[in-house]
PDB file of C-alpha atoms and ligand atoms in Angstrom:
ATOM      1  CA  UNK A   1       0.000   0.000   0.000  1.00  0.00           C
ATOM      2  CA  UNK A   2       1.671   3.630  -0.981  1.00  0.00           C
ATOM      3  CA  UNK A   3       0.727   6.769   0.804  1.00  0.00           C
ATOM      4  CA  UNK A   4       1.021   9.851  -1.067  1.00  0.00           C
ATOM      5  CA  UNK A   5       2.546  13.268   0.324  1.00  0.00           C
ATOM      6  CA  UNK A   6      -0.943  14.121   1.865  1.00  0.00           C
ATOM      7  CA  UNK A   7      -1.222  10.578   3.123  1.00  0.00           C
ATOM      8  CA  UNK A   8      -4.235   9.773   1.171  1.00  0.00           C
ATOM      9  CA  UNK A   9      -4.375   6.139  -0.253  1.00  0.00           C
ATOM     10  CA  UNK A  10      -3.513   5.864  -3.639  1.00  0.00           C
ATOM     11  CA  UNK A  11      -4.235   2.698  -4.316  1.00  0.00           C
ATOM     12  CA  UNK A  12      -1.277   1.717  -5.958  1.00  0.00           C
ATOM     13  CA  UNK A  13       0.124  -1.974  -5.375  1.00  0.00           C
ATOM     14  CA  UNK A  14       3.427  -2.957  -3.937  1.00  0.00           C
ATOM     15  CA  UNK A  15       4.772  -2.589  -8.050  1.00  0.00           C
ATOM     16  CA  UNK A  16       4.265   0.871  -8.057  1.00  0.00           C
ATOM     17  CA  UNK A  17       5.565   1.701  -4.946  1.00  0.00           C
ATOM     18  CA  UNK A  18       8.832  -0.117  -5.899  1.00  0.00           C
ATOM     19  CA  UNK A  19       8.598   1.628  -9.272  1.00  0.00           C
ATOM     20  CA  UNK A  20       8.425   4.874  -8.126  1.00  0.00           C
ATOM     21  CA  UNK A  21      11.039   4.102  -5.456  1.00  0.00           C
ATOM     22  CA  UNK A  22      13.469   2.600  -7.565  1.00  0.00           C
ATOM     23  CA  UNK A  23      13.073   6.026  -9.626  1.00  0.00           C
ATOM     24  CA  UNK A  24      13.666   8.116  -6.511  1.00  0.00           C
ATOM     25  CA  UNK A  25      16.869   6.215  -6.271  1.00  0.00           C
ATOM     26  CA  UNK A  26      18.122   6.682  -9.933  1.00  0.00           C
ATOM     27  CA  UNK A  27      17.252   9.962  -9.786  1.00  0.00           C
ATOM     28  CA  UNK A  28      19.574  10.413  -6.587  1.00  0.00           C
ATOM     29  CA  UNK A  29      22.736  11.645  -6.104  1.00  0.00           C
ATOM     30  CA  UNK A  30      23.519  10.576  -2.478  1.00  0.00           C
ATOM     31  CA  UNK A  31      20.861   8.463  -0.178  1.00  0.00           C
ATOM     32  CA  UNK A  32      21.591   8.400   3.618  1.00  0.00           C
ATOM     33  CA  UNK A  33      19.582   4.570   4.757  1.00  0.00           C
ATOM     34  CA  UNK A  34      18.772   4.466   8.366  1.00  0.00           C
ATOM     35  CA  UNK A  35      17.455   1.092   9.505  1.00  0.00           C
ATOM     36  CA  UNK A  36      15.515  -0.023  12.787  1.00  0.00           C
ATOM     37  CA  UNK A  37      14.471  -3.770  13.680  1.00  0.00           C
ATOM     38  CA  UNK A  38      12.354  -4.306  11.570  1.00  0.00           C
ATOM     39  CA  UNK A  39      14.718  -5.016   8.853  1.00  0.00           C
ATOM     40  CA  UNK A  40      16.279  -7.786  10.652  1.00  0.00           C
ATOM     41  CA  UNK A  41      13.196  -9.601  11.592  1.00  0.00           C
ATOM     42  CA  UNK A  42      13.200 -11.890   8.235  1.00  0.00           C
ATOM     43  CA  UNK A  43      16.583 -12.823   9.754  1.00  0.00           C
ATOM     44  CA  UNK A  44      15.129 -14.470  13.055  1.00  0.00           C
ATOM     45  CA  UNK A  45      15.425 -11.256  15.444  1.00  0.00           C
ATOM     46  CA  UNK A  46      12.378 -10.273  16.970  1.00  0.00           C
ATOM     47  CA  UNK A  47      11.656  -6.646  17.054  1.00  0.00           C
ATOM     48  CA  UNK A  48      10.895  -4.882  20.368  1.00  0.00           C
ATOM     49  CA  UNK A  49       7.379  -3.731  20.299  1.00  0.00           C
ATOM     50  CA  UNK A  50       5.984  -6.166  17.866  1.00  0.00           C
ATOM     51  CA  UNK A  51       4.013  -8.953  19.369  1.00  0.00           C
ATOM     52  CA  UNK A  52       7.046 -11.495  19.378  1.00  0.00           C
ATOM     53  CA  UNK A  53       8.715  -8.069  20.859  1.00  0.00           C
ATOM     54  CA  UNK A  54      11.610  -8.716  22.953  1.00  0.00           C
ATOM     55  CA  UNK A  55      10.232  -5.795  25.131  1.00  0.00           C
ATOM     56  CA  UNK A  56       6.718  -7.242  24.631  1.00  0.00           C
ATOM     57  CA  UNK A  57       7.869 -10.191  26.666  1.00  0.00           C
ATOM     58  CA  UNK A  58      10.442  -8.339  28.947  1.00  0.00           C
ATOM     59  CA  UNK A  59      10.684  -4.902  30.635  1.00  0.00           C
ATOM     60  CA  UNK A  60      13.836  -2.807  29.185  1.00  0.00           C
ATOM     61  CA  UNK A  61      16.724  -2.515  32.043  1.00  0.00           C
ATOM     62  CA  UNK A  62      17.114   0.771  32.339  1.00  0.00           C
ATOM     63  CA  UNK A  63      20.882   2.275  32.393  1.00  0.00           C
ATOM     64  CA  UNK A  64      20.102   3.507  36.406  1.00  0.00           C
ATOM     65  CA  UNK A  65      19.296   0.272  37.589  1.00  0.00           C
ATOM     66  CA  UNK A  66      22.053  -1.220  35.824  1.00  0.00           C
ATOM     67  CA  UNK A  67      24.348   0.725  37.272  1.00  0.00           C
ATOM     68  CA  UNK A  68      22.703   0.732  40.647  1.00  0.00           C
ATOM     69  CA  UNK A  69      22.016  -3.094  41.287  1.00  0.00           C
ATOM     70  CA  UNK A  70      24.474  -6.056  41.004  1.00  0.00           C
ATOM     71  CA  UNK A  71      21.272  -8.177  40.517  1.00  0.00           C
ATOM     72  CA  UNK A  72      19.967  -5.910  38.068  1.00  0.00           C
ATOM     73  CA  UNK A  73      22.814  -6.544  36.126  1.00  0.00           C
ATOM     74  CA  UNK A  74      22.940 -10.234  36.931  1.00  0.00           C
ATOM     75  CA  UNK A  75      19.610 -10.038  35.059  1.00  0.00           C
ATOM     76  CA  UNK A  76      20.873  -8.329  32.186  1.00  0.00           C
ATOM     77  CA  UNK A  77      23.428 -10.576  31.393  1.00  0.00           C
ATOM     78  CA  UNK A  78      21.365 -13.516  32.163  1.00  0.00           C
ATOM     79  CA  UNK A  79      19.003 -11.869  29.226  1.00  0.00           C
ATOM     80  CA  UNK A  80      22.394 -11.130  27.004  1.00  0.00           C
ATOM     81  CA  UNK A  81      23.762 -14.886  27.085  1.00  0.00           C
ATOM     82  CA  UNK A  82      19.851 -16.008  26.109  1.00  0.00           C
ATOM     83  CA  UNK A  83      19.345 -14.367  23.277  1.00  0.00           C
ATOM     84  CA  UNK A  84      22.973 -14.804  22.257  1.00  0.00           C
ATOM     85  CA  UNK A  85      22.392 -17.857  20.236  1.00  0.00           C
ATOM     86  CA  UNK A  86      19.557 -15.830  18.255  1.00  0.00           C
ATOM     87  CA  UNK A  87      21.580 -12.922  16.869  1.00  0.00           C
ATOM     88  CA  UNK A  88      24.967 -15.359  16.512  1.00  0.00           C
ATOM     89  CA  UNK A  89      22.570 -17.534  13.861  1.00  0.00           C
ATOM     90  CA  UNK A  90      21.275 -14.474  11.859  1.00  0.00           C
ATOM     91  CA  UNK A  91      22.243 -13.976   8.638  1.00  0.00           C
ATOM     92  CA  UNK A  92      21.707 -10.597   6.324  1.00  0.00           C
ATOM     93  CA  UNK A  93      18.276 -11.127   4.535  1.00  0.00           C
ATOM     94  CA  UNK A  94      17.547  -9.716   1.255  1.00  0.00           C
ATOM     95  CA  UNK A  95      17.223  -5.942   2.796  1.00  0.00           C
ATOM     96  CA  UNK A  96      20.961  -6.144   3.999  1.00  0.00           C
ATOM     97  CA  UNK A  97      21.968  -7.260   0.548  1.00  0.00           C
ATOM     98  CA  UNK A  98      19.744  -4.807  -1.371  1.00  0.00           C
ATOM     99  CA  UNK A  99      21.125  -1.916   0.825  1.00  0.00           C
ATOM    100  CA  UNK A 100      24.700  -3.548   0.582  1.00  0.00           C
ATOM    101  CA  UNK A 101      24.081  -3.256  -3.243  1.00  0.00           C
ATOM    102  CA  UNK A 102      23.329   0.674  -2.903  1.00  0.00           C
ATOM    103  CA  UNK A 103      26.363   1.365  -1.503  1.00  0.00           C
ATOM    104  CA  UNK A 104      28.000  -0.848  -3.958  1.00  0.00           C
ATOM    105  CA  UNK A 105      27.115   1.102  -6.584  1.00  0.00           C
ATOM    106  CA  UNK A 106      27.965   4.280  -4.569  1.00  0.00           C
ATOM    107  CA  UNK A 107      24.454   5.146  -4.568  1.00  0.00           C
ATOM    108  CA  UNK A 108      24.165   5.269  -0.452  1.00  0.00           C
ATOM    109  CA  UNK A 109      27.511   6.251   1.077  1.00  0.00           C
ATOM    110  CA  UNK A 110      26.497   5.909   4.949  1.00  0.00           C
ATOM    111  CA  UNK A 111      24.300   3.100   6.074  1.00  0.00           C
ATOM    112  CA  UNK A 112      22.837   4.416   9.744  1.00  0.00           C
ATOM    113  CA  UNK A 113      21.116   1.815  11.790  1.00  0.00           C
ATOM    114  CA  UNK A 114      19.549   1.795  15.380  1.00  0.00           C
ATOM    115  CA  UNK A 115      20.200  -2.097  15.499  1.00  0.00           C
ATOM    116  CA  UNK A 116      22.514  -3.506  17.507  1.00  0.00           C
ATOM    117  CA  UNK A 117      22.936  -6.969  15.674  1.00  0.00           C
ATOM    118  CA  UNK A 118      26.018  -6.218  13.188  1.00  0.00           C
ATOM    119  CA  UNK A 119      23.960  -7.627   9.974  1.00  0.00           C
ATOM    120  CA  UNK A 120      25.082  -4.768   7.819  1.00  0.00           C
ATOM    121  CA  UNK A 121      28.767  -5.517   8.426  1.00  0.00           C
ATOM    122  CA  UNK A 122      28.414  -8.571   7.683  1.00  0.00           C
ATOM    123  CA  UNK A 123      26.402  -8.034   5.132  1.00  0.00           C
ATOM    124  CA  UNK A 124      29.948  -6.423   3.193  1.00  0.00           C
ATOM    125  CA  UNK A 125      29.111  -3.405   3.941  1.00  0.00           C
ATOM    126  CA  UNK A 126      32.635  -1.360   5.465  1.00  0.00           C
ATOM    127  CA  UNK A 127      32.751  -0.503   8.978  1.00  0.00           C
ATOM    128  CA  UNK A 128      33.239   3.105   8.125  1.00  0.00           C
ATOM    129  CA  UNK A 129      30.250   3.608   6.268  1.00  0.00           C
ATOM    130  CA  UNK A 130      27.902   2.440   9.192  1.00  0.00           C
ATOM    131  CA  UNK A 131      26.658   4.501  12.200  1.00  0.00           C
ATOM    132  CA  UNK A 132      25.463   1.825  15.156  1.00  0.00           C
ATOM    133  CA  UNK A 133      23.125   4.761  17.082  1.00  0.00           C
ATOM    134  CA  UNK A 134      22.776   2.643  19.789  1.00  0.00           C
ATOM    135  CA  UNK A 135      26.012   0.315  19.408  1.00  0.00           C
ATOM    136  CA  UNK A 136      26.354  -3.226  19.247  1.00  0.00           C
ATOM    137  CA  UNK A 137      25.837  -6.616  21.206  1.00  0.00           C
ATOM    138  CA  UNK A 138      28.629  -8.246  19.728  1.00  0.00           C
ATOM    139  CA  UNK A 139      31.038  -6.943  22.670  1.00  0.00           C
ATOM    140  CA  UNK A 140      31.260  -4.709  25.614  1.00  0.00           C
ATOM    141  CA  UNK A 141      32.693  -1.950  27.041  1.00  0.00           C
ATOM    142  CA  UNK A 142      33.647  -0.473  30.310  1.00  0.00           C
ATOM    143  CA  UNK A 143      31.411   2.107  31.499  1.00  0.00           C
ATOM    144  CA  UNK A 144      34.211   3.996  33.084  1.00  0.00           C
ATOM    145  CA  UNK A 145      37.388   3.993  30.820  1.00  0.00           C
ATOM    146  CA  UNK A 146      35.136   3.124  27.209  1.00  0.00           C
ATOM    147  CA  UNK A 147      37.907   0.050  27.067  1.00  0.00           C
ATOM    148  CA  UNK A 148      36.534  -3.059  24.689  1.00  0.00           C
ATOM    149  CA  UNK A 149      36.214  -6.049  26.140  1.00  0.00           C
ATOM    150  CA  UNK A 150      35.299  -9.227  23.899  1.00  0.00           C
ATOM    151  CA  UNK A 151      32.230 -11.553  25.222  1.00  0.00           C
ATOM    152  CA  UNK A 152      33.579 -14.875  24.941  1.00  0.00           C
ATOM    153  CA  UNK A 153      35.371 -14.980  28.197  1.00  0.00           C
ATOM    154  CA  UNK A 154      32.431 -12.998  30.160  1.00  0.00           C
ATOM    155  CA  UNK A 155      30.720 -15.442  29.131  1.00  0.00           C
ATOM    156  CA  UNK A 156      32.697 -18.052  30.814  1.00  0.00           C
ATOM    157  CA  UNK A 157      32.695 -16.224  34.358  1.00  0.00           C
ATOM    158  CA  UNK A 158      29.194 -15.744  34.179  1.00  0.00           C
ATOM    159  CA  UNK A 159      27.756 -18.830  33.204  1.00  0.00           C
ATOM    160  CA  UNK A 160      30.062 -20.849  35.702  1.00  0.00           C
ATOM    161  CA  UNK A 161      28.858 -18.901  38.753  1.00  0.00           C
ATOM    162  CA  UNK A 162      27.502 -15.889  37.703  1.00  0.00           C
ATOM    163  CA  UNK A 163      30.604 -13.407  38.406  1.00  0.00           C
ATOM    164  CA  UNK A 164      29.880  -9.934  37.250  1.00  0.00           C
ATOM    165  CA  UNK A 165      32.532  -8.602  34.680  1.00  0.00           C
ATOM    166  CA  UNK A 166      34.814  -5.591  35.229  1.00  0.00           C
ATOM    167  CA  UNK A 167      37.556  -3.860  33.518  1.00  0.00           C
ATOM    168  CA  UNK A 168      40.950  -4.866  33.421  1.00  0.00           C
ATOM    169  CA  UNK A 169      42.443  -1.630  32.987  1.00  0.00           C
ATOM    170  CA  UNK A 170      40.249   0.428  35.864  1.00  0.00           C
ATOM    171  CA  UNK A 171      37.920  -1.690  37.902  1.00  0.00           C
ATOM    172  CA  UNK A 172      34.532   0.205  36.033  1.00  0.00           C
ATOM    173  CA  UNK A 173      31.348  -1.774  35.233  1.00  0.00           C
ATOM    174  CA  UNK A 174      31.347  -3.529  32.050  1.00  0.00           C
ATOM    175  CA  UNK A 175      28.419  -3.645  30.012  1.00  0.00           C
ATOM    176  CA  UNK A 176      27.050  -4.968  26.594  1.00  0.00           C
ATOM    177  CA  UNK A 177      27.960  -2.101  24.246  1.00  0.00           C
ATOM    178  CA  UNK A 178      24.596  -1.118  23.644  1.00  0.00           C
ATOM    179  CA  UNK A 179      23.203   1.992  24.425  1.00  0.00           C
ATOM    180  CA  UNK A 180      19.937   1.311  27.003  1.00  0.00           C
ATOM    181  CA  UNK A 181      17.496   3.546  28.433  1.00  0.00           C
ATOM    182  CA  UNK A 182      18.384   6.730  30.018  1.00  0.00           C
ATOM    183  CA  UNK A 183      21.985   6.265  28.489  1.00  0.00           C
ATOM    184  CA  UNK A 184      23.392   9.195  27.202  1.00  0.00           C
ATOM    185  CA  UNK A 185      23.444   8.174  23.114  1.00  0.00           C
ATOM    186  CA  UNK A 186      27.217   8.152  21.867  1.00  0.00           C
ATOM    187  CA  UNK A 187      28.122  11.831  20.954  1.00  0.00           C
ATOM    188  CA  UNK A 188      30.267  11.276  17.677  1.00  0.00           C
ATOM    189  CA  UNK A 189      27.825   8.445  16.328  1.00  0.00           C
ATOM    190  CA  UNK A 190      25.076  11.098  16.922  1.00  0.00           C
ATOM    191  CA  UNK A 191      27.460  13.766  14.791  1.00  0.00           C
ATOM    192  CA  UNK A 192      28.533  11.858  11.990  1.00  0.00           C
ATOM    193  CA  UNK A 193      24.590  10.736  11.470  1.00  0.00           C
ATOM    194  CA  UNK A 194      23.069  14.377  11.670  1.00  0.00           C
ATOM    195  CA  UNK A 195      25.975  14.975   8.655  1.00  0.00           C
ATOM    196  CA  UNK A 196      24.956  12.483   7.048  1.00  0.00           C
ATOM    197  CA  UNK A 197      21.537  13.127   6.997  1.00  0.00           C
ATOM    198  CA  UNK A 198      22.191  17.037   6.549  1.00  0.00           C
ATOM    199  CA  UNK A 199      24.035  16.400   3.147  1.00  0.00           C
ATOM    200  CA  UNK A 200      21.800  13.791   1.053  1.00  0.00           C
ATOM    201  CA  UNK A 201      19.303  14.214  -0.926  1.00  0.00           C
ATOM    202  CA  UNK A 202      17.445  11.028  -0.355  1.00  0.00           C
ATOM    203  CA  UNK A 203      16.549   9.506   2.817  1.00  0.00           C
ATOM    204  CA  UNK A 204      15.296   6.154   2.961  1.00  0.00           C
ATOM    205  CA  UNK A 205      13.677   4.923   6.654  1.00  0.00           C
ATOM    206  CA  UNK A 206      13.280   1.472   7.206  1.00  0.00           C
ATOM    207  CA  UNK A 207      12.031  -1.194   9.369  1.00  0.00           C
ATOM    208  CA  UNK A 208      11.748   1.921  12.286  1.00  0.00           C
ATOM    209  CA  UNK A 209       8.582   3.047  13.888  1.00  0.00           C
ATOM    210  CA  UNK A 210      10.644   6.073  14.475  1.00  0.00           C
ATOM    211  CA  UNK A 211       9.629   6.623  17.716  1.00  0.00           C
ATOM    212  CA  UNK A 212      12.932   7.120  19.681  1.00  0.00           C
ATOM    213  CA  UNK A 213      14.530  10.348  19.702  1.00  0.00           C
ATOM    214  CA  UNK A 214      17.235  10.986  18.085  1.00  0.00           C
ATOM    215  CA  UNK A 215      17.560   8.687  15.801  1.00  0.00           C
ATOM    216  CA  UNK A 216      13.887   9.522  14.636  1.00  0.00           C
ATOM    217  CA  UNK A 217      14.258  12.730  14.377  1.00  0.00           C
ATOM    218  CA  UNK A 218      17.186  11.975  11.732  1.00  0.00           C
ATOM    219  CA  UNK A 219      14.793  11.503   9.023  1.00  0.00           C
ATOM    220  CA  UNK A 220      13.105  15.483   9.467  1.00  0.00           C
ATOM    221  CA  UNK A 221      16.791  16.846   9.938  1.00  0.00           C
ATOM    222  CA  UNK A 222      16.871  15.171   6.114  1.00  0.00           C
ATOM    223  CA  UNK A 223      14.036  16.776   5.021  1.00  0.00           C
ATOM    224  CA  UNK A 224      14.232  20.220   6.653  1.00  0.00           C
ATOM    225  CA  UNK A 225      17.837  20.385   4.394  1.00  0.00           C
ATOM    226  CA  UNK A 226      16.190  19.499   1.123  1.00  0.00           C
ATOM    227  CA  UNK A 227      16.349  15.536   0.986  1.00  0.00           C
ATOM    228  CA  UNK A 228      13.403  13.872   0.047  1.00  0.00           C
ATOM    229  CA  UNK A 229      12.175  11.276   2.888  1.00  0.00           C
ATOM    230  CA  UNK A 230      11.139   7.296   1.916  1.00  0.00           C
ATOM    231  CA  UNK A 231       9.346   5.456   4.873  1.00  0.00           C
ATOM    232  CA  UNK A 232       9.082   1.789   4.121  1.00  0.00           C
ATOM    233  CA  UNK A 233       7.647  -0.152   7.680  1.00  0.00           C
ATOM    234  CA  UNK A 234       4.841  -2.851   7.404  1.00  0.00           C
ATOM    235  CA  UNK A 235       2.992  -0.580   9.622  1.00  0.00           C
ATOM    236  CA  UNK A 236       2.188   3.114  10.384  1.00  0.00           C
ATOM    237  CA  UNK A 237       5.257   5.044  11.590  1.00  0.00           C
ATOM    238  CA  UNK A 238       4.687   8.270  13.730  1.00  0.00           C
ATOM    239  CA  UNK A 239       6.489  10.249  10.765  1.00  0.00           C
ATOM    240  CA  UNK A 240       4.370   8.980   7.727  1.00  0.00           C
ATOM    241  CA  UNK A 241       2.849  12.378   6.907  1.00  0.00           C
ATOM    242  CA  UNK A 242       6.284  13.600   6.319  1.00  0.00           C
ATOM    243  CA  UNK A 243       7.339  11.150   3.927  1.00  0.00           C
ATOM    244  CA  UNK A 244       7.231  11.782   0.155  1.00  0.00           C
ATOM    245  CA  UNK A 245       7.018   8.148  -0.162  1.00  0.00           C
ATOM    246  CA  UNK A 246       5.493   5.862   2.333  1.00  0.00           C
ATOM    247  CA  UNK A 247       5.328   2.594   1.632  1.00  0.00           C
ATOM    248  CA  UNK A 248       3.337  -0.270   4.131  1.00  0.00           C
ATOM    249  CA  UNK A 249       4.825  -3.790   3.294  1.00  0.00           C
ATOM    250  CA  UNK A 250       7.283  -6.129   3.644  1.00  0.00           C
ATOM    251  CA  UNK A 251      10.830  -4.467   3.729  1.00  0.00           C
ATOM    252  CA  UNK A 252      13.263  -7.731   1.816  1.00  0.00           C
ATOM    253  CA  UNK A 253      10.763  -8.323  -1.131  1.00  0.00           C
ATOM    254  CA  UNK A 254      10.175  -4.008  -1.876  1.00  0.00           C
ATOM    255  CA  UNK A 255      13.918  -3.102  -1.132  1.00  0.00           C
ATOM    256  CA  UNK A 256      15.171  -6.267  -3.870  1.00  0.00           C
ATOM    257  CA  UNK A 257      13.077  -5.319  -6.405  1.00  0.00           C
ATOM    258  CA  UNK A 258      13.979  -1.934  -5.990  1.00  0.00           C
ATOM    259  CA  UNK A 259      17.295  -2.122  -6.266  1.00  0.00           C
ATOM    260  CA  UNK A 260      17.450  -5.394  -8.568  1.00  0.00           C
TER     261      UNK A 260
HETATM  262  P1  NAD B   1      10.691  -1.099  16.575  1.00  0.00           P
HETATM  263  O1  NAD B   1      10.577  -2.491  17.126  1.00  0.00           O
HETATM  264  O2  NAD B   1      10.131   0.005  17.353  1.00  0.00           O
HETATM  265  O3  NAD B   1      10.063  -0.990  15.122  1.00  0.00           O
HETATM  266  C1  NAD B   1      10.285  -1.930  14.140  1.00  0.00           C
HETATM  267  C2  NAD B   1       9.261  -1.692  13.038  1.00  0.00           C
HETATM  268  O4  NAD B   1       9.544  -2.594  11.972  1.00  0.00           O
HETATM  269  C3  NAD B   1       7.810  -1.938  13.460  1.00  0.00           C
HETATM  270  O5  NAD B   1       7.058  -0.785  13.159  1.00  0.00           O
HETATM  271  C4  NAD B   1       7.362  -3.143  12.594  1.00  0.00           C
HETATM  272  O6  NAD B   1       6.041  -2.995  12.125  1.00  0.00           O
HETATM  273  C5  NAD B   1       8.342  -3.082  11.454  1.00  0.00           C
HETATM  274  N1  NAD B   1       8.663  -4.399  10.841  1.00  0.00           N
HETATM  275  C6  NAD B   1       9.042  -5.519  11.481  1.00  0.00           C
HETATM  276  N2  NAD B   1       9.351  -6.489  10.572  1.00  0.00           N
HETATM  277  C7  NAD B   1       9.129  -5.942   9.345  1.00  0.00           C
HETATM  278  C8  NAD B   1       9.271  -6.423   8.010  1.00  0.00           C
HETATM  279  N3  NAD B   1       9.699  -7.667   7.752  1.00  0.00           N
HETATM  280  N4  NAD B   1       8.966  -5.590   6.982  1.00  0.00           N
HETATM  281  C9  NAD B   1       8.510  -4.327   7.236  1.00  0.00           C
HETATM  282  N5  NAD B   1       8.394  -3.820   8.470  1.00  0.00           N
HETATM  283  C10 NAD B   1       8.693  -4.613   9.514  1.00  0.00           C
HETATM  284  O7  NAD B   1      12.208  -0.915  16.277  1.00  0.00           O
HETATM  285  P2  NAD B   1      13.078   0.384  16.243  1.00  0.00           P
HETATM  286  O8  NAD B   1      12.296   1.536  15.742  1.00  0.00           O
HETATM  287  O9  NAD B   1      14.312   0.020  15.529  1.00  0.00           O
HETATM  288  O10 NAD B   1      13.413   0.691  17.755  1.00  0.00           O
HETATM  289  C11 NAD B   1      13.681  -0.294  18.684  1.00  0.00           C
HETATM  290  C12 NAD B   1      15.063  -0.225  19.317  1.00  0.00           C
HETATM  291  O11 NAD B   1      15.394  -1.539  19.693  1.00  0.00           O
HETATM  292  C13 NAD B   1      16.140   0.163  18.376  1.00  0.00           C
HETATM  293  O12 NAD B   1      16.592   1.352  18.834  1.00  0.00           O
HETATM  294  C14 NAD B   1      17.242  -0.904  18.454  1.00  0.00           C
HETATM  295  O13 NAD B   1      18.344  -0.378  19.149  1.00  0.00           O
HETATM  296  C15 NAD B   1      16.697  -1.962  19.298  1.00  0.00           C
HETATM  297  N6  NAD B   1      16.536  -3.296  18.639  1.00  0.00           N
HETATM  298  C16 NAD B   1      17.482  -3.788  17.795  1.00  0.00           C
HETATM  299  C17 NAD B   1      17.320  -5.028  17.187  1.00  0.00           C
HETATM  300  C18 NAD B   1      18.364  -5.538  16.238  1.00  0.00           C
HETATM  301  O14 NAD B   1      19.515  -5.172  16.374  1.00  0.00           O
HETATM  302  N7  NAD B   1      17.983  -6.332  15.248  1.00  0.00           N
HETATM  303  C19 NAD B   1      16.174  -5.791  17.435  1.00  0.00           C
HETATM  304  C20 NAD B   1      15.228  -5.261  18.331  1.00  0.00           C
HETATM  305  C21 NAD B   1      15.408  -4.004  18.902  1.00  0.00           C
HETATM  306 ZN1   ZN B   2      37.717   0.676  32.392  1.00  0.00          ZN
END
């Protein structure tokens, strides 16, 4: 289903709204993608508020009682090592490798996600060309002295007896390096992606009900410096009326034939 600037129905099928998208993207000359969960559910990771949510079936730890509660943080590594297995299986889906193929062709020069799973690294995508908004579960970091510290032998600690990690080099808290609730978002990440979306001229959204400030807010910085804004989610995002394309459906399917 396509939504037009007004956000009246059109009634144009999933075709046109792939036609006219893959002509927004010819017709570009630099296209800032921001992704949010939902373009890594058709690999196997739930998104949070969807009904398989991960924060449908479990309250978000908030960064105070992290830092405030050795049990707290018990439980958050206790979450961490069970969904482990789920994000170590996942594999890029046909969205990664459509948006892989954008940048590819030099089409999309920065790739800025607010998912934390890696899939557009290793979806050949270079490091430097990604912004992780809110970091990545693939290691952690000391809350202290920012030093990286690798999982595999937190693991170990914890699942014998469940010791707490700390840093090597200063004694701080180490923590997934994610960024949770009521944790200040990472300054230069937050930089590089208002650039980024300052100096395109297409803005695709996807897979983001672009509810959580900043990163939602990314897409009307976009606009309000001359990009055009694309909003591809299955369902209504809270910025639809601002898009110039808005298209409701399935994000792998509409981003291959788009790009194919
Ligand atoms: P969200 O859960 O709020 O929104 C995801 C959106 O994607 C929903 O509106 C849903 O309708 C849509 N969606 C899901 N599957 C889809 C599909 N196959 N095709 C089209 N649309 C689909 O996610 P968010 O806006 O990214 O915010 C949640 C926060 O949770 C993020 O900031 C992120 O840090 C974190 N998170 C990350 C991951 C991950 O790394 N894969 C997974 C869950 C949550
Ligand atoms: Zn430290």
């Amino acid at each position: 289903m396509t939504i037009d600037q007004a956000g009246d129905l059109t009634g144009a099928d999933d075709a046109a709204a792939v036609q006219r998208l893959k002509q927004m993207i010819e017709a570009s000359a630099s296209v800032v993608v921001f992704t949010g969960a939902g373009i890594s559910t058709e690999s196997g990771i739930p998104d949070f508020r969807g009904p398989n949510g991960l924060w449908t079936r479990n309250q978000p730890i908030d960064f105070r009682d992290f830092s405030a509660s050795s049990e707290t943080r018990r439980e958050s590594w206790r979450r961490k090592f069970r969904t482990e297995d789920t994000f170590a299986a996942a594999k890029p889906n046909q969205g990664h490798l459509a948006i892989a193929e954008l940048v590819r062709r030099g089409k999309a020069g920065t790739v800025i996600t607010q998912n934390i799973d890696g899939l557009h690294q290793a979806s050949g995508i270079a490091e430097g060309r990604i912004i992780e908004l809110h970091g990545s579960t693939h290691h952690a970091a000391c809350l202290d002295c920012g030093q990286r510290h690798e999982l595999a032998p937190i693991r170990r600690a914890f699942l014998a007896d469940e010791t707490l990690p700390l840093c090597e080099g200063c004694g701080g808290m180490v923590k997934t390096a994610t960024i949770s609730f009521g944790q200040a978002m990472p300054e230069r990440e937050v930089a590089r992606a208002e650039a980024a979306s300052m100096a395109c001229d297409l803005f695709l959204a996807i897979g983001s009900s672009l509810v959580v400030y900043p990163a939602a807010g990314l897409p009307l910085l976009a606009k309000q410096n001359g990009a055009r804004l694309v909003i591809l989610n299955r369902t209504a995002t809270e910025l639809d009326l601002h898009g110039d394309l808005v298209i409701h459906g399935e994000i792998g399917p509409i981003l291959e034939a788009a790009v194919s």
